[in-house]
Coordinates of C-alpha atoms in Angstrom, one line a residue:
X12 CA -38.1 8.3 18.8
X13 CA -41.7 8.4 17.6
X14 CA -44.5 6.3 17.7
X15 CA -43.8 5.4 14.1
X16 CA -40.8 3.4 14.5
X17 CA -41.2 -0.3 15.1
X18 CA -41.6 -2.6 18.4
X19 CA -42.0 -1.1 21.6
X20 CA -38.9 0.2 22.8
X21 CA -36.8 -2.5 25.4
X22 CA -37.5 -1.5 29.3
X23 CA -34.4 -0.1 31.1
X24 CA -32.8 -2.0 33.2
X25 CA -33.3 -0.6 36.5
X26 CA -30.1 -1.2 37.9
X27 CA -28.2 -1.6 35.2
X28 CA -26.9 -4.8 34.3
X29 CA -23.4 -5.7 35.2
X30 CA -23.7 -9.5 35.3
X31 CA -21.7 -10.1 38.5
X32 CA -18.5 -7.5 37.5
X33 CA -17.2 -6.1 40.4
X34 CA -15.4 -3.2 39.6
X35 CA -15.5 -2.1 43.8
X36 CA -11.8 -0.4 43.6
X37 CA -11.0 0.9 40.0
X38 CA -11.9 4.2 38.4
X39 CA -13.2 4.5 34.6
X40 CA -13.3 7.5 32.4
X41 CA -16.2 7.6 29.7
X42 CA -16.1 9.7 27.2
X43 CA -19.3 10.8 25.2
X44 CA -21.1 10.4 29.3
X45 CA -23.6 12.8 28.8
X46 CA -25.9 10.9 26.5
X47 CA -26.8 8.1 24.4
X48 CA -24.5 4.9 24.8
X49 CA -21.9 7.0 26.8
X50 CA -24.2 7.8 29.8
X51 CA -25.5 4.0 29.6
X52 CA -21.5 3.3 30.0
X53 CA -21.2 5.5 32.8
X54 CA -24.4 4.4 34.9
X55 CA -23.5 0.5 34.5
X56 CA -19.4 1.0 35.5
X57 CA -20.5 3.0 38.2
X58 CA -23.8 0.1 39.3
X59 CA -19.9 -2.3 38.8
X60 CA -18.4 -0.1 41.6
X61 CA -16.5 1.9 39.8
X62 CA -16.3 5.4 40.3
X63 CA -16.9 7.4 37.1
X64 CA -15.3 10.3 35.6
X65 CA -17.5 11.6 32.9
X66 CA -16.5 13.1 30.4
X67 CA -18.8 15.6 28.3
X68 CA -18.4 18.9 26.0
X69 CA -22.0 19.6 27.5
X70 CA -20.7 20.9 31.2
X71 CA -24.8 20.6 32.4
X72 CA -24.9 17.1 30.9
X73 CA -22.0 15.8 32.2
X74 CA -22.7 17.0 35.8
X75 CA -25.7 15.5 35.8
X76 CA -24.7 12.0 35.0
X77 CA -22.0 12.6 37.4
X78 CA -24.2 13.6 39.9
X79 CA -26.6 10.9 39.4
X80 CA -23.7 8.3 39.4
X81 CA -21.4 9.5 42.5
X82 CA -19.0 10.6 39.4
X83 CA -16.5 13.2 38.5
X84 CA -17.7 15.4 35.6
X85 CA -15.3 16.5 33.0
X86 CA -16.5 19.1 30.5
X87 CA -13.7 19.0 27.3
X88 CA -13.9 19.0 24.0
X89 CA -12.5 16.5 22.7
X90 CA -11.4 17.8 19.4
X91 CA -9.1 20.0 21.5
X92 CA -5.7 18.1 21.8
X93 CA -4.6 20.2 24.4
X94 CA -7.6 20.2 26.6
X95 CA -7.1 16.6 26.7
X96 CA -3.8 16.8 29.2
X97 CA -6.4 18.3 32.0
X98 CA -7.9 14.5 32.2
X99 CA -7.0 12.4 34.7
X100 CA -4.4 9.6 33.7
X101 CA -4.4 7.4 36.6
X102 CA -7.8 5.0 35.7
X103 CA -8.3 1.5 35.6
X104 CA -10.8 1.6 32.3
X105 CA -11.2 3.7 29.4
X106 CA -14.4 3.9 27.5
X107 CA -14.1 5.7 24.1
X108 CA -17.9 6.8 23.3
X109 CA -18.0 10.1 22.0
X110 CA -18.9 10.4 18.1
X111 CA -20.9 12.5 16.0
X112 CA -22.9 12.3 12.7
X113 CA -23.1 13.9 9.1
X114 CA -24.5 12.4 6.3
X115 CA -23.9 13.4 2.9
X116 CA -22.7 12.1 -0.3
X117 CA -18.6 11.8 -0.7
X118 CA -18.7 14.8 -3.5
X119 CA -20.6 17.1 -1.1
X120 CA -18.9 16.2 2.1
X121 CA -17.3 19.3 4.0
X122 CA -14.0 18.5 4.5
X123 CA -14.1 20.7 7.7
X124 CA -16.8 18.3 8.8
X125 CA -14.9 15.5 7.7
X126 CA -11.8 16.5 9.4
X127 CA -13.5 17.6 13.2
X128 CA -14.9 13.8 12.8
X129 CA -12.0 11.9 12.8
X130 CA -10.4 14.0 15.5
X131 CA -13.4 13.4 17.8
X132 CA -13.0 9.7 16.6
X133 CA -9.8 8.7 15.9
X134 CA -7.4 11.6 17.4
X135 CA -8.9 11.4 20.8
X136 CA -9.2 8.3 21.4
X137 CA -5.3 7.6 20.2
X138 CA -4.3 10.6 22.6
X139 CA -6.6 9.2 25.4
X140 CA -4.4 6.0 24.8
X141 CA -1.7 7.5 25.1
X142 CA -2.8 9.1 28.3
X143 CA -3.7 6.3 30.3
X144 CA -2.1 3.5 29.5
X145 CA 1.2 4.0 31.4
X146 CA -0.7 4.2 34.7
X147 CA -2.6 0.9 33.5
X148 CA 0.5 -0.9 32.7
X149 CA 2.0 0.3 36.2
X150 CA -0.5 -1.1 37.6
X151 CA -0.3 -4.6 35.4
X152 CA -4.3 -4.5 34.8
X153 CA -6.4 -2.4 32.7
X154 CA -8.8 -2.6 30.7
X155 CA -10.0 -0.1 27.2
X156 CA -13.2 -0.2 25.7
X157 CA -13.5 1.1 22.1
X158 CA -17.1 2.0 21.1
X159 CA -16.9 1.0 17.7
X160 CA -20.2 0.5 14.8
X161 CA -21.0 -2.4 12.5
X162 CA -19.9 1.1 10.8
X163 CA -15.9 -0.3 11.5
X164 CA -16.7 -3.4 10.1
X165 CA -18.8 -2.3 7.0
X166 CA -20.1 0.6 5.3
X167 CA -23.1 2.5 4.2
X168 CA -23.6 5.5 1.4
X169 CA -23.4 9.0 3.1
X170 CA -21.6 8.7 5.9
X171 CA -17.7 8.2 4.6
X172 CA -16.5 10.8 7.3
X173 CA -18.3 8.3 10.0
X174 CA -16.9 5.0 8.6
X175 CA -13.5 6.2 7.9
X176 CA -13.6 7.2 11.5
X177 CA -14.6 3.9 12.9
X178 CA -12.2 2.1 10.8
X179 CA -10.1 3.9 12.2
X180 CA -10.2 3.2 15.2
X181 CA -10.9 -0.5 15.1
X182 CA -6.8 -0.3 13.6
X183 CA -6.1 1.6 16.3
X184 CA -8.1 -0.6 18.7
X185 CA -5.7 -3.7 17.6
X186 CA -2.9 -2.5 17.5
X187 CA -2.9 -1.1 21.1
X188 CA -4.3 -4.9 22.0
X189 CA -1.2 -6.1 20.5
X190 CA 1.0 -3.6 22.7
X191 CA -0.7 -4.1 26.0
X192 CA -1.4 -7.2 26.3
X193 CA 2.5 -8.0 28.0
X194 CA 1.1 -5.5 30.6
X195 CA -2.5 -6.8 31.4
X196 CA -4.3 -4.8 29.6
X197 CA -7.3 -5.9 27.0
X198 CA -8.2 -3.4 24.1
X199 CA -11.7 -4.6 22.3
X200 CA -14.6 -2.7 20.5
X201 CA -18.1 -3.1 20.8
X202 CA -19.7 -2.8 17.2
X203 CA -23.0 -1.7 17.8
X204 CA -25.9 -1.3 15.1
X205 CA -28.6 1.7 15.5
X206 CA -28.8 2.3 19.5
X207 CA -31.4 4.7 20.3
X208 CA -29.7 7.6 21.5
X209 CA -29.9 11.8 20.2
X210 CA -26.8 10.7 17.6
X211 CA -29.5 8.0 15.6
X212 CA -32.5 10.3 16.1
X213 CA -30.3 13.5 14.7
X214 CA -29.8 12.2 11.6
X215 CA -33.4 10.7 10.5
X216 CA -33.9 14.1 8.4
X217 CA -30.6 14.1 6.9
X218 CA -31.1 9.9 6.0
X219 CA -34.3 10.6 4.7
X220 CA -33.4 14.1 2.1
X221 CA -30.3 11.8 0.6
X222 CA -32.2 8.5 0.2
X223 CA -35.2 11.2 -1.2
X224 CA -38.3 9.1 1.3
X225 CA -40.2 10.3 4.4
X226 CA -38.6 10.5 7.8
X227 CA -41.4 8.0 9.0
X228 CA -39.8 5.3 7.0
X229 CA -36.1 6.2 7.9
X230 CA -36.5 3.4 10.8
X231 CA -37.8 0.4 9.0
X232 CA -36.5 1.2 5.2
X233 CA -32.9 2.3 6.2
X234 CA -31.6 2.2 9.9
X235 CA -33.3 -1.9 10.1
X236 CA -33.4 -2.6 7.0
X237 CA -30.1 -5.5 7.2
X238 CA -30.9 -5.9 10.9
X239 CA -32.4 -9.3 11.4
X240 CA -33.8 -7.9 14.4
X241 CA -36.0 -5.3 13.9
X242 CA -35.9 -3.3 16.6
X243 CA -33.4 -0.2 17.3
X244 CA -30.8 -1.2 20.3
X245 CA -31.3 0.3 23.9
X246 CA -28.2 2.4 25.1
X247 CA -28.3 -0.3 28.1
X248 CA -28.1 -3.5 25.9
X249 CA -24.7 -1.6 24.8
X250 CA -23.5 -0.3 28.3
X251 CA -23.8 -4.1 29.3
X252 CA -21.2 -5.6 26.9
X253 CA -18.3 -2.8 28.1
X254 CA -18.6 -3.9 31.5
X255 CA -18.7 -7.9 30.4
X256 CA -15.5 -6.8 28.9
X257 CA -13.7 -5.8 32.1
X258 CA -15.0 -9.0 34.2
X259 CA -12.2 -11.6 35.4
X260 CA -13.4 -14.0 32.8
X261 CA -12.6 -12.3 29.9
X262 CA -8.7 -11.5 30.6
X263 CA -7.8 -13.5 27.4
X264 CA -10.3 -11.5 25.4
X265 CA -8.4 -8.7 23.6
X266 CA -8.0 -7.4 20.2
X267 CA -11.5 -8.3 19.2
X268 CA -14.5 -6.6 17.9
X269 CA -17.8 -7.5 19.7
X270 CA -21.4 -7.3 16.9
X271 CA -24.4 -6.2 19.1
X272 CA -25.9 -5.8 15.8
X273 CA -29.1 -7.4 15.7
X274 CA -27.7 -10.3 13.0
X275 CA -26.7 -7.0 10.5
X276 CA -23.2 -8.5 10.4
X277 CA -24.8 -12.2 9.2
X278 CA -27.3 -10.7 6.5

């Protein structure tokens, strides 16, 4: 982001923060692991002791963060139902992170645009679902994290493909809660508001043409402008809350959707 946008940005944590979770033992697959909130996921699993298959359609992106991590990189596109089967099945957690953007208004939406988002968002996380969770309930633990918006909880003008999607897949989110949780496994969200990562940055021009001001005042006017809290959300702050969710002490946590949302949700 530029030097116009408000606040210094937060430090990273160096390593990242995993609040005593000891995940020494168990795999997790992230999906969306090449950037942004995805690759935060996969550097703080793999800090738990997890080891970290990352999952990318950038194949140079993913490899990296694998590399960096002592991971397994995955290059897919997710949009491709079948190239989904070629994941592995057998893991302990599943982080649903991928998404993209597109803002326009409802009347000039693309419905091809409209349609490749909710299979990104919706499709593949169900058939990711689908995928793992018989290994999980073989095992009698596991543990999904859905990487949700304050988008899934509200909305905003321009972006019905991207809040249809997260709707989505908060639904989706409880009712695989409600189906798992004979097994051991907890399915929550994280509801995030703007984390800066490429996704937030990509859309500054397209925000600032529909809401007809400058790009320089995307940040303050529209992106923080409910957040009570007026600062954009490090990847890391985000990364921190999956990994909470697969500690020992939140085994009766499940079903929920968890605001790191800068007071958005209260305004």
């Amino acid at each position: 982001m530029t030097s116009e946008h408000p606040g210094p940005p937060a430090a990273r944590p160096a390593p990242p923060r995993t609040d005593g979770v000891d995940l020494t033992g168990r795999s997790a697959l992230v999906t969306g692991g090449g950037s942004g909130i995805g690759r935060a996921c996969a550097e703080a699993f793999a800090a738990a002791g997890a080891l970290v298959h990352v999952v990318d359609v950038d194949a140079e992106s993913a490899k990296a963060v694998a590399d960096a991590v002592g991971g397994v990189p995955h290059a897919v596109d997710l949009t491709d139902a079948d190239a989904l089967d070629a994941l592995p099945a057998a893991v302990d957690v599943l982080v649903n992170s991928a998404g993209t953007q597109y803002v326009a208004p409802v009347h000039e939406f693309p419905p091809a645009r409209f349609e490749l988002i909710q299979r990104l968002m919706v499709t593949a996380p169900f058939l990711l679902l689908r995928h793992c969770l018989p290994h999980m309930y073989g095992r009698g633990w596991g543990r999904v994290v859905n990487i949700s918006s304050v988008h899934g909880l509200r909305a905003s003008p321009y972006k019905s493909a991207y809040v249809a999607a997260k709707h989505g897949l908060e639904g989706l989110s409880k009712v695989a809660a409600l189906e798992a949780a004979p097994h051991g496994v907890t399915c929550n969200c994280v509801n995030p508001g703007y984390v800066r990562t490429p996704l937030v940055e990509g859309q500054i021009a397209g925000q600032a043409a529909v809401h007809g001001i400058a790009p320089k005042d995307v940040v303050t006017d529209v992106l923080l402008g409910r957040s009570a809290i007026k600062r954009l959300i490090e990847p890391d702050e985000v990364a921190a809350v999956a990994v909470w969710l697969c500690g020992p002490h939140t085994g009766y946590l499940t079903g929920a959707s968890i605001p790191v949302d800068g007071g958005w949700g209260a305004s």
